[in-house]
Amino acid sequence: MCDTFKVSILSQGERLKNLRKSLGLKQSELSGNNITRNMISMIENNKAPLTVKASKLIYNNLMQSCEQRGVKYQTSPEEIYLTEEGQVRRLAEEYVDYLKKNELDKFKNFQGFKNFDEIIDSINKYKVNDCKMKIYYYVARYYQKNLNYNKAFRYFSIVNELVFTEDADNEFISGLIVAILDVSKNTQRYEEGLLISDRLMDRVDSKQMIAIMHNRIIILKALGRIKDALEEIDKFEYICSNTINERPMVEISIAIVKANCLRELNEYKKAIDIYIELMENIIWNEENIHFKALVLTNIIETYLETGGNYIKYLEKLDNLVESVPSLDNRRFMCELYKHVYIAYDNLNEDRFDKLKDKYLKKVLKSSMKYKINEFLSFALDKLLDDAKISKDEEKIESVKEDIFNALKNGLLKLDSFLIFNLIEYYNSLNKSDKISEIICFIRRLNDEGGFKDA
């Protein structure tokens, strides 16, 4: 953290003494006009309190002395009077501003947590918990923006407890609910997210209602509470009917979730009708094109479940992925690539092998980028199996390096089944040097304290 956030909370007297000395003034130059030099001394040595009235007198004398000495200095009676609590509040506000401005900085370059514990200790000492609430919120936002959803959830949970004692306004609470529901989705803490939002729904700001209900619907669907999700969609369509047109992206998303819910209830025709209607009626552009990828994937999955022919939709989706490289920058595409791989694999035709391999590698790359362990393990497992079947040593070596990279970055556990699988393969070929290489790598990681926090 930059020196601006060095934690140094002083008494009013200490601040006055430091100010006077920094300007080269004597105590007598702050006295006069109803305040004596002796009183200045007592204030500076914390033997007498600095009152609002005294701070005004000192300000007038200080500015007069500066003018006489030709010293240019700007301050105010309020600045001279600033209490310890006021200093903590100012520090907290500056820290929050810093977090806001730098929330997209990558963790390895981020200096914002160097004095974090000291700042929190000062806040606790002077009992300014409203400041703590805001700091924890923006720390959580930092982790959320940097895709560390587990840490984000931890800090948002602390904020959730503080809002009940710190009289947070509805706008702040609404933003908190949106954030908690988002990280709940990304950490599979679905029930916790719903419970928190249930407790606070009566405090929701109307501006955030669409985002909150949207996230609740997605979570209910993820929990398999399909009928509850459809009921929430009905509420959503009623409550947000007048404002939903202002949020076309959410409208598309809700339609997709509704179709997915119908599919879960085996109402495939109704689901397909919604997907096709979206494909035909939406004007696709750079802003919403990722939804087109989702719709195509859902059509493919529906026909995969019902035994229908989905090849033309696979071709459309592949063309879309090739023509819009920016799709790779969306986290959900990792799961989408997995579904596309499964769809190609299900066709069981040699002509699709290159496409199948292409999407498996996309799963690997995306899961590494977004630190999604589930899909990373899936991709590495499939790649290792394919390499073993082909007996292609170059492919095996490539997968081994990917596994090492994942271990180094904390995306796989040291006792991952993938490691045993790789060792077993080398053992079958009597390649003791490769086995030793793996064991040495793991020992080195363990000696270094395991792996990075992901």
Short mmCIF file of C-alpha atoms in Angstrom, two decimals:
data_model
loop_
_atom_site.label_atom_id
_atom_site.label_comp_id
_atom_site.label_asym_id
_atom_site.label_seq_id
_atom_site.Cartn_x
_atom_site.Cartn_y
_atom_site.Cartn_z
CA MET A 1 0.00 0.00 0.00
CA CYS A 2 1.19 3.51 -0.69
CA ASP A 3 2.38 5.68 2.22
CA THR A 4 -0.95 7.56 2.17
CA PHE A 5 -2.36 4.72 4.24
CA LYS A 6 0.29 4.61 6.91
CA VAL A 7 -1.75 4.22 10.09
CA SER A 8 -0.82 6.96 12.55
CA ILE A 9 -3.71 8.12 14.71
CA LEU A 10 -2.64 10.94 17.02
CA SER A 11 -4.36 12.84 19.80
CA GLN A 12 -5.53 16.36 18.99
CA GLY A 13 -2.70 17.73 21.12
CA GLU A 14 -0.05 15.66 19.33
CA ARG A 15 -1.39 16.78 15.95
CA LEU A 16 -1.28 20.42 17.07
CA LYS A 17 2.31 20.06 18.31
CA ASN A 18 3.42 18.38 15.07
CA LEU A 19 1.73 21.08 13.00
CA ARG A 20 3.31 23.90 14.99
CA LYS A 21 6.79 22.39 14.79
CA SER A 22 6.47 21.64 11.06
CA LEU A 23 5.77 25.36 10.51
CA GLY A 24 8.62 26.43 12.80
CA LEU A 25 6.28 28.28 15.19
CA LYS A 26 6.56 28.74 18.94
CA GLN A 27 3.76 28.00 21.37
CA SER A 28 3.51 31.72 22.07
CA GLU A 29 2.69 32.31 18.40
CA LEU A 30 -0.46 30.20 18.78
CA SER A 31 -1.51 32.03 21.94
CA GLY A 32 -3.20 35.36 22.44
CA ASN A 33 -6.80 36.37 21.83
CA ASN A 34 -8.27 34.58 24.85
CA ILE A 35 -5.95 31.53 24.78
CA THR A 36 -2.68 31.48 26.74
CA ARG A 37 0.66 29.90 25.89
CA ASN A 38 0.23 27.74 29.00
CA MET A 39 -3.09 26.43 27.65
CA ILE A 40 -1.42 25.65 24.31
CA SER A 41 1.22 23.65 26.21
CA MET A 42 -1.42 21.74 28.19
CA ILE A 43 -3.35 20.89 25.00
CA GLU A 44 -0.19 19.73 23.21
CA ASN A 45 0.71 17.48 26.14
CA ASN A 46 -2.81 16.04 26.40
CA LYS A 47 -3.40 17.65 29.79
CA ALA A 48 -6.31 19.75 28.56
CA PRO A 49 -8.90 18.99 25.87
CA LEU A 50 -8.99 20.87 22.60
CA THR A 51 -12.44 22.42 22.28
CA VAL A 52 -14.15 23.69 19.15
CA LYS A 53 -13.85 27.23 20.47
CA ALA A 54 -10.13 26.80 21.22
CA SER A 55 -9.46 25.37 17.76
CA LYS A 56 -10.96 28.50 16.18
CA LEU A 57 -8.80 30.77 18.36
CA ILE A 58 -5.67 28.72 17.56
CA TYR A 59 -6.52 28.80 13.85
CA ASN A 60 -6.76 32.61 13.84
CA ASN A 61 -3.47 32.98 15.73
CA LEU A 62 -1.71 30.40 13.57
CA MET A 63 -2.77 32.03 10.30
CA GLN A 64 -1.75 35.46 11.61
CA SER A 65 1.69 34.14 12.65
CA CYS A 66 2.16 32.43 9.28
CA GLU A 67 1.32 35.67 7.48
CA GLN A 68 3.80 37.61 9.62
CA ARG A 69 6.53 35.06 8.89
CA GLY A 70 5.67 34.91 5.18
CA VAL A 71 4.75 31.24 5.44
CA LYS A 72 2.09 30.06 3.01
CA TYR A 73 -0.13 27.46 4.64
CA GLN A 74 -3.78 26.52 4.30
CA THR A 75 -5.82 24.84 7.03
CA SER A 76 -9.11 25.30 8.86
CA PRO A 77 -10.48 25.27 12.42
CA GLU A 78 -12.10 21.92 11.59
CA GLU A 79 -8.74 20.46 10.52
CA ILE A 80 -7.09 21.64 13.74
CA TYR A 81 -9.94 20.20 15.81
CA LEU A 82 -9.88 16.80 14.02
CA THR A 83 -10.34 14.07 16.64
CA GLU A 84 -8.91 10.54 16.70
CA GLU A 85 -12.26 9.23 15.48
CA GLY A 86 -12.26 11.82 12.72
CA GLN A 87 -8.79 10.71 11.65
CA VAL A 88 -9.91 7.08 11.52
CA ARG A 89 -12.96 8.02 9.46
CA ARG A 90 -10.80 10.03 7.06
CA LEU A 91 -8.34 7.14 6.74
CA ALA A 92 -11.23 4.73 6.11
CA GLU A 93 -12.74 6.99 3.44
CA GLU A 94 -9.39 7.34 1.66
CA TYR A 95 -8.86 3.58 1.85
CA VAL A 96 -12.32 2.90 0.40
CA ASP A 97 -11.58 5.33 -2.45
CA TYR A 98 -8.30 3.51 -3.08
CA LEU A 99 -10.07 0.13 -3.20
CA LYS A 100 -12.68 1.48 -5.62
CA LYS A 101 -10.08 2.92 -7.98
CA ASN A 102 -7.84 -0.15 -7.92
CA GLU A 103 -10.35 -3.01 -7.73
CA LEU A 104 -9.23 -4.40 -11.08
CA ASP A 105 -5.54 -4.62 -10.11
CA LYS A 106 -4.28 -8.19 -10.11
CA PHE A 107 -3.48 -9.57 -6.66
CA LYS A 108 0.27 -9.96 -7.26
CA ASN A 109 0.52 -6.24 -8.09
CA PHE A 110 -1.94 -5.03 -5.45
CA GLN A 111 -0.49 -3.19 -2.46
CA GLY A 112 -3.86 -2.49 -0.87
CA PHE A 113 -3.68 -5.02 1.97
CA LYS A 114 -0.28 -4.14 3.41
CA ASN A 115 -1.73 -2.16 6.34
CA PHE A 116 -5.21 -3.67 6.27
CA ASP A 117 -5.02 -5.22 9.76
CA GLU A 118 -3.75 -1.95 11.27
CA ILE A 119 -6.61 -0.02 9.70
CA ILE A 120 -9.18 -2.50 11.04
CA ASP A 121 -7.53 -2.42 14.49
CA SER A 122 -7.86 1.38 14.54
CA ILE A 123 -11.50 1.15 13.49
CA ASN A 124 -12.18 -1.37 16.26
CA LYS A 125 -10.35 0.76 18.82
CA TYR A 126 -12.46 3.84 18.07
CA LYS A 127 -15.64 1.82 17.42
CA VAL A 128 -16.46 3.27 13.99
CA ASN A 129 -18.09 0.12 12.64
CA ASP A 130 -19.90 1.93 9.85
CA CYS A 131 -16.45 2.51 8.33
CA LYS A 132 -15.56 -1.14 8.85
CA MET A 133 -18.73 -2.17 7.01
CA LYS A 134 -17.77 -0.12 3.96
CA ILE A 135 -14.14 -1.28 3.98
CA TYR A 136 -15.10 -4.96 4.16
CA TYR A 137 -17.60 -4.38 1.36
CA TYR A 138 -14.97 -2.96 -0.99
CA VAL A 139 -12.38 -5.56 0.02
CA ALA A 140 -14.98 -8.19 -0.91
CA ARG A 141 -15.63 -6.35 -4.18
CA TYR A 142 -11.90 -6.46 -4.93
CA TYR A 143 -11.84 -10.25 -4.53
CA GLN A 144 -15.07 -10.58 -6.51
CA LYS A 145 -13.62 -8.56 -9.40
CA ASN A 146 -10.49 -10.72 -9.29
CA LEU A 147 -12.57 -13.94 -9.36
CA ASN A 148 -11.57 -15.06 -5.86
CA TYR A 149 -15.18 -15.77 -4.96
CA ASN A 150 -14.49 -17.69 -1.74
CA LYS A 151 -12.71 -14.74 -0.13
CA ALA A 152 -15.31 -12.38 -1.56
CA PHE A 153 -18.08 -14.41 0.09
CA ARG A 154 -16.22 -14.39 3.41
CA TYR A 155 -15.99 -10.59 3.51
CA PHE A 156 -19.49 -10.00 2.14
CA SER A 157 -20.78 -12.26 4.95
CA ILE A 158 -19.13 -9.98 7.53
CA VAL A 159 -20.78 -6.97 5.88
CA ASN A 160 -24.11 -8.81 6.01
CA GLU A 161 -23.83 -9.02 9.81
CA LEU A 162 -22.81 -5.37 10.15
CA VAL A 163 -25.73 -3.92 8.17
CA PHE A 164 -28.10 -4.82 11.01
CA THR A 165 -26.19 -2.76 13.59
CA GLU A 166 -24.88 0.11 11.45
CA ASP A 167 -28.14 1.40 9.97
CA ALA A 168 -27.07 0.88 6.35
CA ASP A 169 -29.37 2.51 3.80
CA ASN A 170 -31.48 0.53 1.33
CA GLU A 171 -29.24 1.37 -1.62
CA PHE A 172 -26.18 -0.09 0.14
CA ILE A 173 -28.10 -3.18 1.27
CA SER A 174 -29.46 -3.76 -2.24
CA GLY A 175 -25.96 -3.62 -3.71
CA LEU A 176 -24.82 -6.06 -1.03
CA ILE A 177 -27.58 -8.55 -1.89
CA VAL A 178 -26.70 -8.42 -5.59
CA ALA A 179 -23.03 -9.05 -4.76
CA ILE A 180 -23.74 -11.88 -2.30
CA LEU A 181 -26.05 -13.64 -4.75
CA ASP A 182 -23.38 -13.37 -7.45
CA VAL A 183 -20.60 -14.88 -5.32
CA SER A 184 -23.05 -17.47 -3.96
CA LYS A 185 -23.63 -18.65 -7.54
CA ASN A 186 -19.91 -18.87 -8.18
CA THR A 187 -19.10 -20.76 -4.98
CA GLN A 188 -22.17 -23.02 -5.01
CA ARG A 189 -23.30 -21.54 -1.67
CA TYR A 190 -26.79 -21.38 -3.07
CA GLU A 191 -28.77 -21.88 0.15
CA GLU A 192 -26.70 -19.29 2.02
CA GLY A 193 -27.21 -16.75 -0.74
CA LEU A 194 -30.97 -17.28 -0.75
CA LEU A 195 -31.16 -17.12 3.05
CA ILE A 196 -29.31 -13.80 3.17
CA SER A 197 -31.46 -12.30 0.42
CA ASP A 198 -34.65 -13.55 2.14
CA ARG A 199 -33.67 -11.72 5.34
CA LEU A 200 -33.09 -8.45 3.51
CA MET A 201 -35.73 -8.44 0.75
CA ASP A 202 -37.86 -5.86 2.56
CA ARG A 203 -34.93 -3.43 2.27
CA VAL A 204 -34.43 -3.82 -1.49
CA ASP A 205 -34.20 -0.64 -3.52
CA SER A 206 -36.53 -0.78 -6.55
CA LYS A 207 -33.60 -0.03 -8.87
CA GLN A 208 -31.92 -3.30 -7.87
CA MET A 209 -35.03 -5.50 -7.84
CA ILE A 210 -34.45 -6.83 -11.36
CA ALA A 211 -30.84 -7.86 -10.65
CA ILE A 212 -31.77 -9.47 -7.32
CA MET A 213 -34.73 -11.47 -8.63
CA HIS A 214 -32.70 -12.47 -11.68
CA ASN A 215 -29.95 -13.94 -9.49
CA ARG A 216 -32.45 -15.64 -7.17
CA ILE A 217 -34.07 -17.36 -10.16
CA ILE A 218 -30.70 -18.66 -11.38
CA ILE A 219 -29.87 -19.97 -7.89
CA LEU A 220 -33.24 -21.70 -7.49
CA LYS A 221 -32.66 -23.38 -10.86
CA ALA A 222 -29.15 -24.45 -9.78
CA LEU A 223 -30.62 -25.98 -6.60
CA GLY A 224 -33.00 -28.05 -8.70
CA ARG A 225 -35.99 -26.21 -7.21
CA ILE A 226 -37.56 -25.96 -10.64
CA LYS A 227 -41.13 -25.18 -9.61
CA ASP A 228 -39.89 -22.53 -7.17
CA ALA A 229 -37.78 -21.03 -9.96
CA LEU A 230 -40.78 -20.90 -12.31
CA GLU A 231 -42.89 -19.28 -9.57
CA GLU A 232 -40.13 -16.70 -9.03
CA ILE A 233 -40.10 -16.06 -12.79
CA ASP A 234 -43.87 -15.43 -12.68
CA LYS A 235 -43.31 -12.94 -9.82
CA PHE A 236 -40.46 -11.38 -11.75
CA GLU A 237 -42.58 -10.92 -14.88
CA TYR A 238 -45.33 -9.29 -12.77
CA ILE A 239 -43.20 -7.08 -10.51
CA CYS A 240 -40.73 -5.98 -13.19
CA SER A 241 -43.13 -5.77 -16.15
CA ASN A 242 -42.86 -1.98 -16.34
CA THR A 243 -39.07 -1.80 -16.15
CA ILE A 244 -37.81 -5.00 -17.78
CA ASN A 245 -37.67 -3.36 -21.22
CA GLU A 246 -34.93 -1.14 -19.82
CA ARG A 247 -32.85 -4.28 -19.14
CA PRO A 248 -33.03 -6.35 -22.38
CA MET A 249 -30.06 -8.49 -21.35
CA VAL A 250 -31.86 -9.66 -18.22
CA GLU A 251 -35.01 -10.28 -20.25
CA ILE A 252 -33.08 -12.65 -22.54
CA SER A 253 -31.42 -14.36 -19.57
CA ILE A 254 -34.75 -14.94 -17.80
CA ALA A 255 -36.24 -16.42 -20.99
CA ILE A 256 -33.30 -18.84 -21.22
CA VAL A 257 -33.65 -19.88 -17.57
CA LYS A 258 -37.41 -20.35 -18.04
CA ALA A 259 -36.81 -22.62 -21.04
CA ASN A 260 -34.18 -24.55 -19.09
CA CYS A 261 -36.65 -25.07 -16.23
CA LEU A 262 -39.27 -26.36 -18.66
CA ARG A 263 -36.67 -28.74 -20.04
CA GLU A 264 -36.06 -30.06 -16.53
CA LEU A 265 -39.79 -30.86 -16.36
CA ASN A 266 -39.48 -32.75 -19.70
CA GLU A 267 -41.50 -30.07 -21.49
CA TYR A 268 -39.03 -30.11 -24.36
CA LYS A 269 -41.27 -28.60 -27.03
CA LYS A 270 -42.07 -25.55 -24.90
CA ALA A 271 -38.37 -25.14 -24.17
CA ILE A 272 -37.36 -25.42 -27.83
CA ASP A 273 -40.08 -22.94 -28.80
CA ILE A 274 -38.59 -20.36 -26.42
CA TYR A 275 -35.05 -20.96 -27.69
CA ILE A 276 -36.09 -20.70 -31.35
CA GLU A 277 -38.13 -17.56 -30.64
CA LEU A 278 -35.06 -15.96 -29.08
CA MET A 279 -32.88 -16.97 -32.04
CA GLU A 280 -35.34 -15.46 -34.51
CA ASN A 281 -36.54 -12.34 -32.69
CA ILE A 282 -33.49 -10.97 -30.91
CA ILE A 283 -31.34 -8.47 -32.76
CA TRP A 284 -27.92 -9.86 -31.90
CA ASN A 285 -25.08 -7.42 -31.36
CA GLU A 286 -21.72 -7.22 -29.65
CA GLU A 287 -23.35 -6.55 -26.29
CA ASN A 288 -25.69 -9.56 -26.23
CA ILE A 289 -23.96 -12.03 -28.57
CA HIS A 290 -22.89 -14.25 -25.65
CA PHE A 291 -26.56 -15.05 -25.08
CA LYS A 292 -26.76 -16.38 -28.63
CA ALA A 293 -24.00 -18.84 -27.72
CA LEU A 294 -26.02 -19.88 -24.65
CA VAL A 295 -29.23 -20.34 -26.65
CA LEU A 296 -27.47 -22.48 -29.26
CA THR A 297 -25.86 -24.59 -26.54
CA ASN A 298 -29.22 -25.15 -24.87
CA ILE A 299 -30.80 -26.19 -28.16
CA ILE A 300 -27.95 -28.67 -28.65
CA GLU A 301 -28.37 -30.04 -25.13
CA THR A 302 -32.13 -30.39 -25.57
CA TYR A 303 -31.76 -32.38 -28.80
CA LEU A 304 -28.98 -34.41 -27.16
CA GLU A 305 -31.43 -35.38 -24.41
CA THR A 306 -34.28 -36.17 -26.79
CA GLY A 307 -32.23 -37.88 -29.50
CA GLY A 308 -32.79 -35.12 -32.05
CA ASN A 309 -30.37 -33.97 -34.73
CA TYR A 310 -28.30 -31.07 -33.46
CA ILE A 311 -25.40 -31.00 -35.95
CA LYS A 312 -26.55 -27.81 -37.71
CA TYR A 313 -26.70 -26.02 -34.36
CA LEU A 314 -23.20 -27.23 -33.51
CA GLU A 315 -21.99 -25.79 -36.81
CA LYS A 316 -23.70 -22.47 -36.06
CA LEU A 317 -22.17 -22.38 -32.60
CA ASP A 318 -18.69 -23.23 -33.87
CA ASN A 319 -18.95 -20.47 -36.49
CA LEU A 320 -20.06 -18.05 -33.79
CA VAL A 321 -17.15 -18.96 -31.49
CA GLU A 322 -14.69 -18.53 -34.36
CA SER A 323 -16.13 -15.20 -35.48
CA VAL A 324 -16.42 -13.66 -31.99
CA PRO A 325 -13.11 -14.23 -30.12
CA SER A 326 -14.29 -12.00 -27.27
CA LEU A 327 -16.55 -14.85 -26.12
CA ASP A 328 -13.43 -16.41 -24.58
CA ASN A 329 -13.43 -13.54 -22.09
CA ARG A 330 -16.63 -14.71 -20.41
CA ARG A 331 -16.36 -17.09 -17.46
CA PHE A 332 -19.48 -19.12 -18.29
CA MET A 333 -18.00 -20.08 -21.67
CA CYS A 334 -15.83 -22.63 -19.86
CA GLU A 335 -18.91 -24.73 -19.05
CA LEU A 336 -20.34 -24.06 -22.50
CA TYR A 337 -17.17 -25.41 -24.14
CA LYS A 338 -17.51 -28.55 -22.03
CA HIS A 339 -21.06 -29.11 -23.31
CA VAL A 340 -19.91 -28.57 -26.89
CA TYR A 341 -17.12 -31.12 -26.38
CA ILE A 342 -19.62 -33.65 -25.02
CA ALA A 343 -21.95 -33.01 -27.96
CA TYR A 344 -19.17 -33.67 -30.49
CA ASP A 345 -17.99 -36.70 -28.51
CA ASN A 346 -21.53 -38.11 -28.51
CA LEU A 347 -21.60 -38.06 -32.32
CA ASN A 348 -18.78 -40.64 -32.25
CA GLU A 349 -17.56 -39.77 -35.74
CA ASP A 350 -13.89 -39.39 -36.73
CA ARG A 351 -14.64 -36.29 -38.79
CA PHE A 352 -15.41 -34.39 -35.60
CA ASP A 353 -12.22 -35.40 -33.74
CA LYS A 354 -10.42 -32.11 -34.42
CA LEU A 355 -13.41 -30.09 -33.25
CA LYS A 356 -13.75 -32.26 -30.17
CA ASP A 357 -10.07 -31.71 -29.36
CA LYS A 358 -10.42 -27.98 -30.03
CA TYR A 359 -13.19 -27.56 -27.46
CA LEU A 360 -11.48 -29.72 -24.87
CA LYS A 361 -8.46 -27.43 -25.09
CA LYS A 362 -10.78 -24.44 -24.78
CA VAL A 363 -12.16 -25.95 -21.57
CA LEU A 364 -8.60 -26.31 -20.28
CA LYS A 365 -7.56 -22.77 -21.17
CA SER A 366 -10.74 -21.17 -19.83
CA SER A 367 -10.74 -23.17 -16.58
CA MET A 368 -7.10 -22.19 -15.98
CA LYS A 369 -7.90 -18.54 -16.64
CA TYR A 370 -10.95 -18.43 -14.40
CA LYS A 371 -9.70 -20.94 -11.81
CA ILE A 372 -12.63 -23.34 -12.17
CA ASN A 373 -11.29 -26.55 -10.65
CA GLU A 374 -14.20 -28.77 -11.70
CA PHE A 375 -13.78 -28.09 -15.42
CA LEU A 376 -9.99 -28.06 -15.19
CA SER A 377 -9.99 -31.58 -13.74
CA PHE A 378 -12.46 -32.68 -16.43
CA ALA A 379 -10.28 -31.32 -19.25
CA LEU A 380 -7.00 -32.69 -17.90
CA ASP A 381 -8.53 -36.10 -17.25
CA LYS A 382 -9.88 -36.32 -20.81
CA LEU A 383 -6.65 -35.02 -22.36
CA LEU A 384 -4.59 -37.52 -20.37
CA ASP A 385 -6.85 -40.42 -21.36
CA ASP A 386 -6.70 -39.39 -25.03
CA ALA A 387 -2.91 -39.10 -24.90
CA LYS A 388 -2.56 -42.51 -23.24
CA ILE A 389 -4.79 -44.15 -25.84
CA SER A 390 -2.85 -42.57 -28.71
CA LYS A 391 0.48 -43.35 -26.97
CA ASP A 392 1.64 -39.94 -28.15
CA GLU A 393 4.58 -39.01 -25.90
CA GLU A 394 4.44 -35.37 -26.95
CA LYS A 395 0.80 -35.13 -25.87
CA ILE A 396 1.58 -36.89 -22.58
CA GLU A 397 4.39 -34.43 -21.90
CA SER A 398 2.08 -31.51 -22.68
CA VAL A 399 -0.60 -32.80 -20.27
CA LYS A 400 2.05 -33.36 -17.60
CA GLU A 401 3.16 -29.72 -17.91
CA ASP A 402 -0.47 -28.58 -17.69
CA ILE A 403 -0.90 -30.64 -14.51
CA PHE A 404 2.29 -29.14 -13.05
CA ASN A 405 1.07 -25.65 -13.90
CA ALA A 406 -2.30 -26.32 -12.26
CA LEU A 407 -0.59 -27.66 -9.12
CA LYS A 408 1.75 -24.67 -8.96
CA ASN A 409 -1.18 -22.27 -9.12
CA GLY A 410 -3.25 -24.09 -6.52
CA LEU A 411 -5.86 -25.33 -8.99
CA LEU A 412 -5.26 -29.00 -8.17
CA LYS A 413 -4.58 -30.64 -4.83
CA LEU A 414 -1.26 -32.39 -4.32
CA ASP A 415 -3.12 -35.68 -3.89
CA SER A 416 -5.19 -35.26 -7.05
CA PHE A 417 -6.17 -38.50 -8.78
CA LEU A 418 -4.70 -37.06 -11.98
CA ILE A 419 -1.20 -37.29 -10.50
CA PHE A 420 -1.67 -40.95 -9.56
CA ASN A 421 -3.08 -41.60 -13.01
CA LEU A 422 -0.01 -40.02 -14.62
CA ILE A 423 2.38 -41.95 -12.34
CA GLU A 424 0.52 -45.18 -13.11
CA TYR A 425 0.96 -44.55 -16.83
CA TYR A 426 4.70 -43.94 -16.53
CA ASN A 427 5.01 -46.96 -14.26
CA SER A 428 3.40 -49.16 -16.94
CA LEU A 429 6.18 -48.02 -19.29
CA ASN A 430 8.91 -48.45 -16.62
CA LYS A 431 9.81 -44.76 -16.92
CA SER A 432 11.21 -44.25 -13.44
CA ASP A 433 12.84 -40.95 -14.43
CA LYS A 434 9.42 -39.43 -15.20
CA ILE A 435 8.01 -40.74 -11.92
CA SER A 436 10.96 -39.22 -10.04
CA GLU A 437 10.37 -35.91 -11.82
CA ILE A 438 6.74 -35.85 -10.64
CA ILE A 439 7.65 -36.78 -7.06
CA CYS A 440 10.42 -34.16 -6.91
CA PHE A 441 8.07 -31.50 -8.25
CA ILE A 442 5.45 -32.30 -5.60
CA ARG A 443 8.05 -32.38 -2.81
CA ARG A 444 9.38 -29.00 -3.92
CA LEU A 445 5.87 -27.54 -3.89
CA ASN A 446 5.23 -29.01 -0.47
CA ASP A 447 8.51 -27.61 0.88
CA GLU A 448 7.56 -24.19 -0.46
CA GLY A 449 4.37 -24.30 1.56
CA GLY A 450 2.07 -25.98 -0.90
CA PHE A 451 0.74 -23.76 -3.63
CA LYS A 452 -0.66 -20.34 -4.29
CA ASP A 453 -3.97 -19.30 -2.87
CA ALA A 454 -6.45 -19.51 -5.72
#
